Structure formats: C-alpha cells, structure tokens
C-alpha cells in the first residue's frame, strides 16, 4: 500500500463531501453523459457516450485525498485518460498558434474548479464514469467526474457537464472559501491553501470532517426520499 501523503490520515469510509453550500445541490441529469467543451480559441464540441467509446477505457486504482486531511485508499476507478480525451478529441479543435493553459471544469450542481493543462495531461488523470465496477452514483459524481489523485479532492470536480479551455488563468475567479484554494493543490507538496499556513488550516478543518460528512449524507438521504416520493406519486 502507498504511504500516506504528509498530514493525511486513512479513512475507511468514502464520504460524500465538499463545501457545505453544496450539500443540498444535486445533478439535474445524473444518468445522462454529456460534456460540453468550449473556449475562446476552439470550436465547441459535445462529448457523449459515442465520442468517449472511441477511446481506450482504463482502470486505475488510486488514493483520494481531501484537503481536510482524510484519505481513502485503493479506489478502483474506470473511465478515460484526460490525456487521451485531450489529444484525440480536443487538441485538433484548438486554433493554430494558441496555447491552452488551464481547464475549467463545471459540475451540474454549480461547483467549479480549474487545473493547469500541464497537470491535467499527467497519466493518472481520468474522466471517470465508474467506481469499484459500478456506474458512478450520486454521492461520488454521476455521470462523470475528474479524478486527479495527485491533487486535493477539491480539484476533482463531480457531475461534470462543462469543460472550458482557457489561454490564461488570470481571469479565473475562485469559488467558495478563498481560504481553501490553491491554484495547483498538489498533495505531495501539501499545497492546501495560499492564504493559511498548513498547521492553521488543519486545526480549523479537521474538526469539521465528521459534521460535514454527516450533513452531506443527510442531504443525500433527503434527496433520495424526494425522488422516491416523486415516483410514487
Ligand atoms: N460537483 C462537485 N464536485 C466536487 C465537490 C462538490 O461539492 N461538487 N466537492 C469537492 C471536494 S471538496 C471533495 S473532497 C470531493 C469529494 O468527493 P466525494 O464526494 O466523492 O467524496 O469532491 C470535490 N468535487
Ligand atoms: Mo475536500
């Protein structure tokens, strides 16, 4: 088993998690895989099952690290390498003599984050649609999510519906608590936050793990109950 990165502890559970404001937000069409890719220097394209089916499906076992210090080990993801998606399907659409610097990922729940293209092209970055042999569920990102194991959980956007390719990161406005944002968020380097020292960050966020996981779990139960009620009506 891989050693844990600095400041992380092993969690047996894989909680549904995120910033509390997203606990009650859910994807509109979790069964429907449709990723729109656009940007100032490329033609818009919509990637659906058929587009992805032309690429090699890969399986990857990796650990998942939330910035609040929990890590789940040995998650078995399946999906497509971002690198393959980019090289095969997207790079040919980018105008000549322009350079893509970042990818901005948007989830169906309104969540967003970005990553440097260079980091996205690493071999272990996936657009995953399966976890442990099953299609992704609502908790973990249906219909498709970003999996970037070398970067903190907050970069691993769930419920993907749009990807924007930008030529500069300068205009990107971060979302949510500015405290918990780092442009690269590399786990090995403990890039948790740009504004807080790591020890302060950990002191502040560790006590919130359990109540936050509980909040996310309760919201999911309520959502499932509403879905159930609708089908019964
Ligand atoms: N769409 C979306 N993606 C998201 C989040 C979210 O709230 N919405 N939370 C992020 C955070 S902070 C973490 S730690 C992981 C949690 O992934 P999980 O819910 O599968 O454990 O998702 C990340 N991606
Ligand atoms: Mo997180």
CSV table of C-alpha atoms and ligand atoms in Angstrom, one decimal:
chain,number,residue,atom,x,y,z
A,1,UNK,CA,0.0,0.0,0.0
A,2,UNK,CA,1.2,3.5,-0.8
A,3,UNK,CA,2.4,5.6,2.2
A,4,UNK,CA,0.0,8.4,3.2
A,5,UNK,CA,1.0,11.9,2.0
A,6,UNK,CA,2.0,14.4,4.6
A,7,UNK,CA,-0.7,15.5,7.0
A,8,UNK,CA,-3.3,12.9,5.8
A,9,UNK,CA,-5.0,10.0,7.7
A,10,UNK,CA,-6.6,6.9,6.3
A,11,UNK,CA,-10.4,6.8,6.4
A,12,UNK,CA,-12.3,3.5,5.9
A,13,UNK,CA,-15.4,5.4,4.7
A,14,UNK,CA,-15.6,7.3,1.5
A,15,UNK,CA,-18.0,10.1,2.4
A,16,UNK,CA,-19.9,12.3,0.1
A,17,UNK,CA,-18.1,15.6,0.8
A,18,UNK,CA,-17.4,19.2,-0.2
A,19,UNK,CA,-18.1,22.8,0.9
A,20,UNK,CA,-21.3,22.8,3.0
A,21,UNK,CA,-23.1,25.0,0.5
A,22,UNK,CA,-23.1,22.1,-2.0
A,23,UNK,CA,-24.5,19.5,0.4
A,24,UNK,CA,-28.0,20.3,-0.9
A,25,UNK,CA,-27.2,20.7,-4.6
A,26,UNK,CA,-27.6,17.7,-6.9
A,27,UNK,CA,-27.0,17.0,-10.6
A,28,UNK,CA,-30.0,17.5,-12.8
A,29,UNK,CA,-29.4,14.7,-15.2
A,30,UNK,CA,-27.1,12.2,-13.5
A,31,UNK,CA,-27.9,9.4,-15.9
A,32,UNK,CA,-27.0,11.5,-19.0
A,33,UNK,CA,-23.4,11.8,-20.0
A,34,UNK,CA,-23.0,15.0,-22.0
A,35,UNK,CA,-19.8,17.0,-21.6
A,36,UNK,CA,-19.8,20.3,-23.5
A,37,UNK,CA,-16.3,21.6,-24.2
A,38,UNK,CA,-15.7,25.2,-25.2
A,39,UNK,CA,-13.3,28.2,-25.2
A,40,UNK,CA,-12.3,31.3,-26.9
A,41,UNK,CA,-9.8,29.6,-29.2
A,42,UNK,CA,-11.7,26.4,-30.1
A,43,UNK,CA,-14.9,25.2,-31.7
A,44,UNK,CA,-17.5,24.0,-29.2
A,45,UNK,CA,-18.0,20.2,-29.1
A,46,UNK,CA,-20.3,18.0,-27.0
A,47,UNK,CA,-18.8,14.7,-25.9
A,48,UNK,CA,-21.3,11.9,-25.3
A,49,UNK,CA,-21.0,8.1,-24.8
A,50,UNK,CA,-20.3,7.7,-28.5
A,51,UNK,CA,-17.4,10.2,-28.5
A,52,UNK,CA,-15.8,8.5,-25.5
A,53,UNK,CA,-16.4,5.0,-26.8
A,54,UNK,CA,-13.7,5.6,-29.5
A,55,UNK,CA,-11.0,5.9,-26.7
A,56,UNK,CA,-9.4,3.2,-24.7
A,57,UNK,CA,-11.2,2.5,-21.4
A,58,UNK,CA,-8.7,2.4,-18.5
A,59,UNK,CA,-9.0,1.1,-15.0
A,60,UNK,CA,-7.0,2.7,-12.2
A,61,UNK,CA,-6.5,2.0,-8.5
A,62,UNK,CA,-5.7,5.2,-6.7
A,63,UNK,CA,-6.0,7.0,-3.4
A,64,UNK,CA,-8.2,10.1,-2.9
A,65,UNK,CA,-7.1,12.9,-0.6
A,66,UNK,CA,-9.4,15.6,0.7
A,67,UNK,CA,-7.7,18.8,1.8
A,68,UNK,CA,-9.4,18.5,5.2
A,69,UNK,CA,-6.9,15.5,5.8
A,70,UNK,CA,-9.0,12.4,5.1
A,71,UNK,CA,-7.7,9.9,2.6
A,72,UNK,CA,-9.5,6.9,1.1
A,73,UNK,CA,-7.1,4.3,-0.3
A,74,UNK,CA,-7.4,1.9,-3.2
A,75,UNK,CA,-10.4,3.2,-5.1
A,76,UNK,CA,-10.9,1.4,-8.3
A,77,UNK,CA,-11.9,4.0,-11.0
A,78,UNK,CA,-12.7,3.3,-14.6
A,79,UNK,CA,-13.0,5.8,-17.4
A,80,UNK,CA,-10.9,7.7,-19.9
A,81,UNK,CA,-7.5,9.3,-19.5
A,82,UNK,CA,-7.8,13.0,-19.8
A,83,UNK,CA,-4.7,12.9,-21.9
A,84,UNK,CA,-6.4,10.7,-24.5
A,85,UNK,CA,-9.5,12.9,-24.5
A,86,UNK,CA,-7.4,16.0,-25.0
A,87,UNK,CA,-5.0,14.7,-27.6
A,88,UNK,CA,-7.6,12.7,-29.7
A,89,UNK,CA,-10.7,14.9,-29.4
A,90,UNK,CA,-9.9,18.4,-28.2
A,91,UNK,CA,-6.4,19.5,-29.3
A,92,UNK,CA,-7.4,19.2,-33.0
A,93,UNK,CA,-10.1,21.8,-32.4
A,94,UNK,CA,-7.8,24.4,-30.9
A,95,UNK,CA,-6.8,27.2,-33.2
A,96,UNK,CA,-3.3,27.2,-34.5
A,97,UNK,CA,-0.7,29.4,-32.7
A,98,UNK,CA,-2.7,29.5,-29.5
A,99,UNK,CA,-1.8,27.7,-26.2
A,100,UNK,CA,-4.2,26.3,-23.7
A,101,UNK,CA,-3.1,27.0,-20.1
A,102,UNK,CA,-6.0,25.8,-17.9
A,103,UNK,CA,-9.1,23.7,-18.0
A,104,UNK,CA,-12.1,25.0,-16.0
A,105,UNK,CA,-14.5,22.1,-15.0
A,106,UNK,CA,-18.1,22.8,-14.1
A,107,UNK,CA,-20.4,20.4,-12.3
A,108,UNK,CA,-24.2,20.1,-12.7
A,109,UNK,CA,-24.5,21.2,-9.1
A,110,UNK,CA,-22.9,24.6,-9.9
A,111,UNK,CA,-19.5,23.6,-8.4
A,112,UNK,CA,-16.4,24.5,-10.4
A,113,UNK,CA,-12.6,24.4,-10.2
A,114,UNK,CA,-9.7,24.6,-12.6
A,115,UNK,CA,-6.4,22.8,-13.2
A,116,UNK,CA,-3.3,23.6,-15.3
A,117,UNK,CA,-3.3,21.8,-18.6
A,118,UNK,CA,0.1,20.5,-17.8
A,119,UNK,CA,-1.2,18.8,-14.6
A,120,UNK,CA,-4.2,17.5,-16.5
A,121,UNK,CA,-2.0,15.7,-19.0
A,122,UNK,CA,-0.4,13.5,-16.3
A,123,UNK,CA,-1.0,9.8,-16.9
A,124,UNK,CA,-3.2,9.3,-13.8
A,125,UNK,CA,-5.8,12.0,-14.5
A,126,UNK,CA,-9.1,10.4,-15.6
A,127,UNK,CA,-12.6,11.4,-16.6
A,128,UNK,CA,-14.1,8.6,-14.6
A,129,UNK,CA,-17.6,7.2,-15.0
A,130,UNK,CA,-17.3,4.1,-12.8
A,131,UNK,CA,-16.2,3.4,-9.3
A,132,UNK,CA,-15.5,-0.1,-8.0
A,133,UNK,CA,-17.1,-1.7,-11.0
A,134,UNK,CA,-20.4,0.3,-10.9
A,135,UNK,CA,-21.5,3.4,-12.7
A,136,UNK,CA,-20.8,6.5,-10.5
A,137,UNK,CA,-23.6,7.1,-8.1
A,138,UNK,CA,-25.0,10.5,-7.0
A,139,UNK,CA,-22.7,10.6,-3.9
A,140,UNK,CA,-19.5,10.3,-5.9
A,141,UNK,CA,-20.1,12.2,-9.1
A,142,UNK,CA,-22.6,10.8,-11.6
A,143,UNK,CA,-22.5,10.7,-14.5
A,144,UNK,CA,-18.7,11.5,-14.8
A,145,UNK,CA,-16.1,13.2,-12.6
A,146,UNK,CA,-12.5,14.3,-12.8
A,147,UNK,CA,-10.1,12.1,-10.9
A,148,UNK,CA,-6.7,13.7,-10.3
A,149,UNK,CA,-5.1,11.7,-7.4
A,150,UNK,CA,-2.0,13.9,-7.1
A,151,UNK,CA,-4.3,16.9,-6.4
A,152,UNK,CA,-6.6,17.5,-3.4
A,153,UNK,CA,-10.2,16.5,-3.6
A,154,UNK,CA,-11.5,20.0,-4.4
A,155,UNK,CA,-9.9,19.8,-7.8
A,156,UNK,CA,-11.7,16.5,-8.6
A,157,UNK,CA,-14.9,18.0,-9.9
A,158,UNK,CA,-18.0,15.8,-9.8
A,159,UNK,CA,-21.2,15.7,-12.0
A,160,UNK,CA,-19.3,17.1,-15.0
A,161,UNK,CA,-21.2,18.9,-17.6
A,162,UNK,CA,-18.9,21.5,-19.0
A,163,UNK,CA,-15.2,22.0,-19.6
A,164,UNK,CA,-13.7,25.3,-20.7
A,165,UNK,CA,-10.2,25.5,-22.1
A,166,UNK,CA,-8.7,28.9,-21.4
A,167,UNK,CA,-5.5,30.5,-22.7
A,168,UNK,CA,-4.7,32.1,-19.3
A,169,UNK,CA,-5.6,31.7,-15.6
A,170,UNK,CA,-5.6,35.4,-15.0
A,171,UNK,CA,-9.4,35.9,-15.3
A,172,UNK,CA,-10.3,32.9,-13.3
A,173,UNK,CA,-12.3,33.8,-10.1
A,174,UNK,CA,-12.2,31.1,-7.5
A,175,UNK,CA,-15.5,29.9,-5.9
A,176,UNK,CA,-16.3,29.3,-2.3
A,177,UNK,CA,-14.0,29.9,0.7
A,178,UNK,CA,-10.8,31.6,-0.6
A,179,UNK,CA,-9.0,30.1,2.4
A,180,UNK,CA,-9.2,26.6,0.9
A,181,UNK,CA,-7.9,27.3,-2.6
A,182,UNK,CA,-4.5,26.7,-4.1
A,183,UNK,CA,-4.0,27.0,-7.9
A,184,UNK,CA,-2.3,23.6,-8.1
A,185,UNK,CA,-3.2,21.9,-4.9
A,186,UNK,CA,-0.6,19.2,-5.1
A,187,UNK,CA,-1.0,16.7,-2.3
A,188,UNK,CA,2.7,15.7,-2.1
A,189,UNK,CA,3.7,19.3,-1.5
A,190,UNK,CA,0.8,20.0,0.9
A,191,UNK,CA,-0.5,22.8,-1.3
A,192,UNK,CA,-3.7,23.1,0.8
A,193,UNK,CA,-4.2,26.9,0.8
A,194,UNK,CA,-2.5,30.0,-0.5
A,195,UNK,CA,-3.6,32.2,2.4
A,196,UNK,CA,-3.3,29.9,5.5
A,197,UNK,CA,-0.3,28.1,7.0
A,198,UNK,CA,-0.9,24.3,6.9
A,199,UNK,CA,-1.0,23.9,10.6
A,200,UNK,CA,-3.7,26.5,11.0
A,201,UNK,CA,-5.6,25.0,8.0
A,202,UNK,CA,-5.6,21.6,9.6
A,203,UNK,CA,-6.5,22.9,13.0
A,204,UNK,CA,-9.5,24.7,11.5
A,205,UNK,CA,-10.8,22.0,9.2
A,206,UNK,CA,-10.1,18.7,10.9
A,207,UNK,CA,-13.0,19.1,13.5
A,208,UNK,CA,-15.4,19.8,10.6
A,209,UNK,CA,-14.9,16.5,8.9
A,210,UNK,CA,-17.5,14.4,10.8
A,211,UNK,CA,-20.2,17.1,11.0
A,212,UNK,CA,-19.7,17.9,7.3
A,213,UNK,CA,-19.8,14.3,6.2
A,214,UNK,CA,-23.0,13.9,8.3
A,215,UNK,CA,-24.6,16.9,6.6
A,216,UNK,CA,-23.8,15.6,3.1
A,217,UNK,CA,-25.1,12.2,4.0
A,218,UNK,CA,-28.4,13.6,5.4
A,219,UNK,CA,-28.9,15.8,2.3
A,220,UNK,CA,-28.4,12.8,0.1
A,221,UNK,CA,-31.0,10.7,2.1
A,222,UNK,CA,-33.5,13.6,1.8
A,223,UNK,CA,-32.8,13.9,-1.9
A,224,UNK,CA,-33.4,10.1,-2.4
A,225,UNK,CA,-36.5,10.3,-0.3
A,226,UNK,CA,-37.8,13.1,-2.6
A,227,UNK,CA,-37.0,11.0,-5.7
A,228,UNK,CA,-38.9,8.1,-4.1
A,229,UNK,CA,-41.9,10.3,-3.3
A,230,UNK,CA,-42.0,11.5,-6.9
A,231,UNK,CA,-42.0,8.0,-8.4
A,232,UNK,CA,-44.8,7.0,-6.0
A,233,UNK,CA,-47.0,10.0,-6.9
B,1,LIG,N1,-19.5,19.0,-8.4
B,1,LIG,C1,-18.8,18.9,-7.2
B,1,LIG,N2,-17.6,18.4,-7.2
B,1,LIG,C2,-16.9,18.3,-6.1
B,1,LIG,C3,-17.4,18.8,-4.9
B,1,LIG,C4,-18.7,19.4,-4.9
B,1,LIG,O1,-19.3,19.8,-3.9
B,1,LIG,N3,-19.4,19.4,-6.1
B,1,LIG,N4,-16.6,18.8,-3.7
B,1,LIG,C5,-15.2,18.6,-3.9
B,1,LIG,C6,-14.5,18.2,-2.6
B,1,LIG,S1,-14.0,19.4,-1.6
B,1,LIG,C7,-14.1,16.9,-2.4
B,1,LIG,S2,-13.2,16.5,-1.1
B,1,LIG,C8,-14.5,15.8,-3.3
B,1,LIG,C9,-15.3,14.8,-2.6
B,1,LIG,O2,-15.7,13.7,-3.4
B,1,LIG,P1,-16.7,12.7,-2.9
B,1,LIG,O3,-18.0,13.4,-2.6
B,1,LIG,O4,-16.8,11.7,-4.0
B,1,LIG,O5,-16.1,12.1,-1.6
B,1,LIG,O6,-15.3,16.3,-4.4
B,1,LIG,C10,-14.9,17.6,-4.9
B,1,LIG,N5,-15.6,17.8,-6.1
B,2,LIG,MO1,-12.5,18.3,0.0
